[in-house]
């Protein structure tokens, strides 16, 4: 999903494209798609120090509700990491020993999404998928 597609999603949902919202999205994009709220605050402050903490947090909430980002808790102790959902999905294989995170693109879950949509009545617009395990180094340790 491109930046402009994300902004279009905001517009479609009835949100105005404010400078603050655009800047938070840009910060997430530059951060490579994974950031804690503290990292987002820092990055936004670098891009535009005039944007307040409260509006950054409100924007993160709003982007989460729109499923443009999702909070995930794997990478650190209790601090959510917000991940972008490019094309509506985002996938990790996580080593629970050392915290290594490997990204992958193809999940092959389109059929499952369609089936879940039919059985739950929820119009599905994205997913975050994480597999957990131990990497070779951690198994050897
Ligand atoms: Zn490991
Ligand atoms: Zn990721
Ligand atoms: Zn997927």
PDB file of C-alpha atoms and ligand atoms in Angstrom:
ATOM      1  CA  UNK A   1       0.000   0.000   0.000  1.00  0.00           C
ATOM      2  CA  UNK A   2       1.431   3.361  -0.939  1.00  0.00           C
ATOM      3  CA  UNK A   3       1.344   6.428   1.212  1.00  0.00           C
ATOM      4  CA  UNK A   4      -1.377   7.968  -0.919  1.00  0.00           C
ATOM      5  CA  UNK A   5      -3.493   4.804  -0.610  1.00  0.00           C
ATOM      6  CA  UNK A   6      -3.204   5.105   3.164  1.00  0.00           C
ATOM      7  CA  UNK A   7      -4.254   8.738   3.003  1.00  0.00           C
ATOM      8  CA  UNK A   8      -7.151   7.722   0.773  1.00  0.00           C
ATOM      9  CA  UNK A   9      -8.232   5.194   3.426  1.00  0.00           C
ATOM     10  CA  UNK A  10      -8.318   8.047   5.951  1.00  0.00           C
ATOM     11  CA  UNK A  11     -10.413  10.168   3.613  1.00  0.00           C
ATOM     12  CA  UNK A  12     -12.794   7.293   2.892  1.00  0.00           C
ATOM     13  CA  UNK A  13     -13.291   6.825   6.623  1.00  0.00           C
ATOM     14  CA  UNK A  14     -14.222  10.491   6.916  1.00  0.00           C
ATOM     15  CA  UNK A  15     -10.990  11.781   8.452  1.00  0.00           C
ATOM     16  CA  UNK A  16      -9.323  14.973   7.360  1.00  0.00           C
ATOM     17  CA  UNK A  17      -5.733  14.644   6.186  1.00  0.00           C
ATOM     18  CA  UNK A  18      -4.120  16.930   8.708  1.00  0.00           C
ATOM     19  CA  UNK A  19      -0.441  17.757   8.733  1.00  0.00           C
ATOM     20  CA  UNK A  20      -0.064  15.860  12.039  1.00  0.00           C
ATOM     21  CA  UNK A  21      -1.680  12.704  10.631  1.00  0.00           C
ATOM     22  CA  UNK A  22       0.434  12.858   7.499  1.00  0.00           C
ATOM     23  CA  UNK A  23       3.582  13.355   9.572  1.00  0.00           C
ATOM     24  CA  UNK A  24       2.828  10.369  11.839  1.00  0.00           C
ATOM     25  CA  UNK A  25       2.333   8.162   8.767  1.00  0.00           C
ATOM     26  CA  UNK A  26       5.577   9.460   7.299  1.00  0.00           C
ATOM     27  CA  UNK A  27       7.412   8.711  10.554  1.00  0.00           C
ATOM     28  CA  UNK A  28       6.071   5.130  10.547  1.00  0.00           C
ATOM     29  CA  UNK A  29       7.029   4.703   6.915  1.00  0.00           C
ATOM     30  CA  UNK A  30      10.575   5.952   7.502  1.00  0.00           C
ATOM     31  CA  UNK A  31      10.901   3.741  10.555  1.00  0.00           C
ATOM     32  CA  UNK A  32      10.629   0.701   8.306  1.00  0.00           C
ATOM     33  CA  UNK A  33       7.174  -0.263   9.506  1.00  0.00           C
ATOM     34  CA  UNK A  34       7.959  -1.177  13.142  1.00  0.00           C
ATOM     35  CA  UNK A  35       8.027   1.394  15.898  1.00  0.00           C
ATOM     36  CA  UNK A  36       7.140   1.815  19.539  1.00  0.00           C
ATOM     37  CA  UNK A  37       5.083   4.862  20.411  1.00  0.00           C
ATOM     38  CA  UNK A  38       8.234   6.401  21.960  1.00  0.00           C
ATOM     39  CA  UNK A  39      10.076   5.950  18.655  1.00  0.00           C
ATOM     40  CA  UNK A  40       7.137   7.449  16.768  1.00  0.00           C
ATOM     41  CA  UNK A  41       7.142  10.444  19.134  1.00  0.00           C
ATOM     42  CA  UNK A  42      10.875  10.959  18.558  1.00  0.00           C
ATOM     43  CA  UNK A  43      10.580  10.642  14.805  1.00  0.00           C
ATOM     44  CA  UNK A  44       7.621  13.022  14.656  1.00  0.00           C
ATOM     45  CA  UNK A  45       9.477  15.528  16.847  1.00  0.00           C
ATOM     46  CA  UNK A  46      12.368  15.405  14.376  1.00  0.00           C
ATOM     47  CA  UNK A  47      10.075  15.956  11.404  1.00  0.00           C
ATOM     48  CA  UNK A  48       8.032  18.676  13.086  1.00  0.00           C
ATOM     49  CA  UNK A  49       8.572  19.670  16.723  1.00  0.00           C
ATOM     50  CA  UNK A  50       5.300  21.618  16.710  1.00  0.00           C
ATOM     51  CA  UNK A  51       3.209  18.421  16.693  1.00  0.00           C
ATOM     52  CA  UNK A  52       2.161  17.544  20.229  1.00  0.00           C
ATOM     53  CA  UNK A  53       2.305  14.174  21.970  1.00  0.00           C
ATOM     54  CA  UNK A  54      -1.457  14.041  22.363  1.00  0.00           C
ATOM     55  CA  UNK A  55      -2.079  14.371  18.671  1.00  0.00           C
ATOM     56  CA  UNK A  56       0.522  11.681  17.923  1.00  0.00           C
ATOM     57  CA  UNK A  57      -1.248   9.281  20.324  1.00  0.00           C
ATOM     58  CA  UNK A  58      -4.659  10.167  18.910  1.00  0.00           C
ATOM     59  CA  UNK A  59      -3.345   9.533  15.397  1.00  0.00           C
ATOM     60  CA  UNK A  60      -1.882   6.144  16.404  1.00  0.00           C
ATOM     61  CA  UNK A  61      -5.291   5.196  17.859  1.00  0.00           C
ATOM     62  CA  UNK A  62      -7.060   6.284  14.739  1.00  0.00           C
ATOM     63  CA  UNK A  63      -4.650   4.441  12.418  1.00  0.00           C
ATOM     64  CA  UNK A  64      -5.105   1.314  14.551  1.00  0.00           C
ATOM     65  CA  UNK A  65      -8.893   1.564  14.270  1.00  0.00           C
ATOM     66  CA  UNK A  66      -8.525   1.794  10.495  1.00  0.00           C
ATOM     67  CA  UNK A  67      -6.158  -1.214  10.524  1.00  0.00           C
ATOM     68  CA  UNK A  68      -3.451   0.787   8.789  1.00  0.00           C
ATOM     69  CA  UNK A  69      -1.257  -0.152  11.720  1.00  0.00           C
ATOM     70  CA  UNK A  70      -1.639  -2.734  14.494  1.00  0.00           C
ATOM     71  CA  UNK A  71       0.006  -2.831  17.897  1.00  0.00           C
ATOM     72  CA  UNK A  72       1.993  -5.995  18.547  1.00  0.00           C
ATOM     73  CA  UNK A  73       3.631  -6.998  21.807  1.00  0.00           C
ATOM     74  CA  UNK A  74       6.284  -9.515  20.846  1.00  0.00           C
ATOM     75  CA  UNK A  75       9.424  -7.509  20.521  1.00  0.00           C
ATOM     76  CA  UNK A  76       9.676  -5.958  23.923  1.00  0.00           C
ATOM     77  CA  UNK A  77       8.284  -6.228  27.423  1.00  0.00           C
ATOM     78  CA  UNK A  78       4.797  -4.818  27.402  1.00  0.00           C
ATOM     79  CA  UNK A  79       5.531  -1.914  25.080  1.00  0.00           C
ATOM     80  CA  UNK A  80       3.442  -2.254  21.958  1.00  0.00           C
ATOM     81  CA  UNK A  81       5.235  -1.951  18.660  1.00  0.00           C
ATOM     82  CA  UNK A  82       3.080  -0.447  15.943  1.00  0.00           C
ATOM     83  CA  UNK A  83       3.512  -2.152  12.617  1.00  0.00           C
ATOM     84  CA  UNK A  84       2.316  -0.910   9.266  1.00  0.00           C
ATOM     85  CA  UNK A  85       0.083  -3.295   7.359  1.00  0.00           C
ATOM     86  CA  UNK A  86       1.294  -2.880   3.785  1.00  0.00           C
ATOM     87  CA  UNK A  87      -1.356  -4.295   1.439  1.00  0.00           C
ATOM     88  CA  UNK A  88      -3.438  -5.049   4.514  1.00  0.00           C
ATOM     89  CA  UNK A  89      -1.194  -7.718   5.983  1.00  0.00           C
ATOM     90  CA  UNK A  90       2.080  -8.135   7.826  1.00  0.00           C
ATOM     91  CA  UNK A  91       3.848 -11.364   8.800  1.00  0.00           C
ATOM     92  CA  UNK A  92       6.580 -12.300  11.224  1.00  0.00           C
ATOM     93  CA  UNK A  93       8.460 -15.362  12.328  1.00  0.00           C
ATOM     94  CA  UNK A  94       9.741 -14.522  15.810  1.00  0.00           C
ATOM     95  CA  UNK A  95      12.445 -16.213  17.877  1.00  0.00           C
ATOM     96  CA  UNK A  96      11.275 -16.055  21.471  1.00  0.00           C
ATOM     97  CA  UNK A  97      14.855 -16.670  22.644  1.00  0.00           C
ATOM     98  CA  UNK A  98      16.706 -13.708  21.141  1.00  0.00           C
ATOM     99  CA  UNK A  99      13.818 -11.680  19.759  1.00  0.00           C
ATOM    100  CA  UNK A 100      14.909 -11.998  16.114  1.00  0.00           C
ATOM    101  CA  UNK A 101      12.066 -11.099  13.755  1.00  0.00           C
ATOM    102  CA  UNK A 102      11.987 -12.354  10.184  1.00  0.00           C
ATOM    103  CA  UNK A 103       9.528 -10.792   7.770  1.00  0.00           C
ATOM    104  CA  UNK A 104       7.822 -12.711   5.022  1.00  0.00           C
ATOM    105  CA  UNK A 105       5.432 -11.591   2.311  1.00  0.00           C
ATOM    106  CA  UNK A 106       3.278 -14.457   1.119  1.00  0.00           C
ATOM    107  CA  UNK A 107       0.912 -15.944   3.645  1.00  0.00           C
ATOM    108  CA  UNK A 108      -1.525 -17.668   1.292  1.00  0.00           C
ATOM    109  CA  UNK A 109      -4.402 -16.749   3.619  1.00  0.00           C
ATOM    110  CA  UNK A 110      -6.776 -15.125   1.146  1.00  0.00           C
ATOM    111  CA  UNK A 111      -9.117 -18.132   1.164  1.00  0.00           C
ATOM    112  CA  UNK A 112      -9.183 -18.174   4.977  1.00  0.00           C
ATOM    113  CA  UNK A 113      -9.964 -14.453   5.054  1.00  0.00           C
ATOM    114  CA  UNK A 114     -12.877 -14.967   2.668  1.00  0.00           C
ATOM    115  CA  UNK A 115     -14.144 -17.879   4.749  1.00  0.00           C
ATOM    116  CA  UNK A 116     -13.846 -15.886   8.006  1.00  0.00           C
ATOM    117  CA  UNK A 117     -15.645 -12.988   6.437  1.00  0.00           C
ATOM    118  CA  UNK A 118     -18.535 -15.288   5.524  1.00  0.00           C
ATOM    119  CA  UNK A 119     -18.677 -17.012   8.910  1.00  0.00           C
ATOM    120  CA  UNK A 120     -18.256 -13.918  11.117  1.00  0.00           C
ATOM    121  CA  UNK A 121     -19.892 -11.211   9.006  1.00  0.00           C
ATOM    122  CA  UNK A 122     -16.849  -9.024   9.643  1.00  0.00           C
ATOM    123  CA  UNK A 123     -15.550  -7.278   6.564  1.00  0.00           C
ATOM    124  CA  UNK A 124     -11.879  -8.146   6.833  1.00  0.00           C
ATOM    125  CA  UNK A 125      -9.395  -5.487   5.791  1.00  0.00           C
ATOM    126  CA  UNK A 126      -6.145  -6.840   7.153  1.00  0.00           C
ATOM    127  CA  UNK A 127      -4.233  -9.214   9.371  1.00  0.00           C
ATOM    128  CA  UNK A 128      -1.095  -9.475  11.413  1.00  0.00           C
ATOM    129  CA  UNK A 129       0.356 -12.974  11.534  1.00  0.00           C
ATOM    130  CA  UNK A 130       3.123 -14.133  13.854  1.00  0.00           C
ATOM    131  CA  UNK A 131       4.800 -17.498  14.200  1.00  0.00           C
ATOM    132  CA  UNK A 132       6.905 -18.153  17.278  1.00  0.00           C
ATOM    133  CA  UNK A 133       9.792 -20.505  17.885  1.00  0.00           C
ATOM    134  CA  UNK A 134      13.507 -20.793  18.594  1.00  0.00           C
ATOM    135  CA  UNK A 135      16.165 -20.004  16.008  1.00  0.00           C
ATOM    136  CA  UNK A 136      19.126 -22.323  15.393  1.00  0.00           C
ATOM    137  CA  UNK A 137      21.449 -20.270  17.653  1.00  0.00           C
ATOM    138  CA  UNK A 138      19.011 -20.263  20.537  1.00  0.00           C
ATOM    139  CA  UNK A 139      18.317 -23.992  20.167  1.00  0.00           C
ATOM    140  CA  UNK A 140      22.073 -24.643  20.297  1.00  0.00           C
ATOM    141  CA  UNK A 141      22.518 -22.524  23.429  1.00  0.00           C
TER     142      UNK A 141
HETATM  143 ZN1  LIG B   1      17.032 -16.821  18.678  1.00  0.00          ZN
HETATM  144 ZN1  LIG B   2       7.308  -6.621  10.518  1.00  0.00          ZN
HETATM  145 ZN1  LIG B   3      -1.024 -12.247   4.944  1.00  0.00          ZN
END
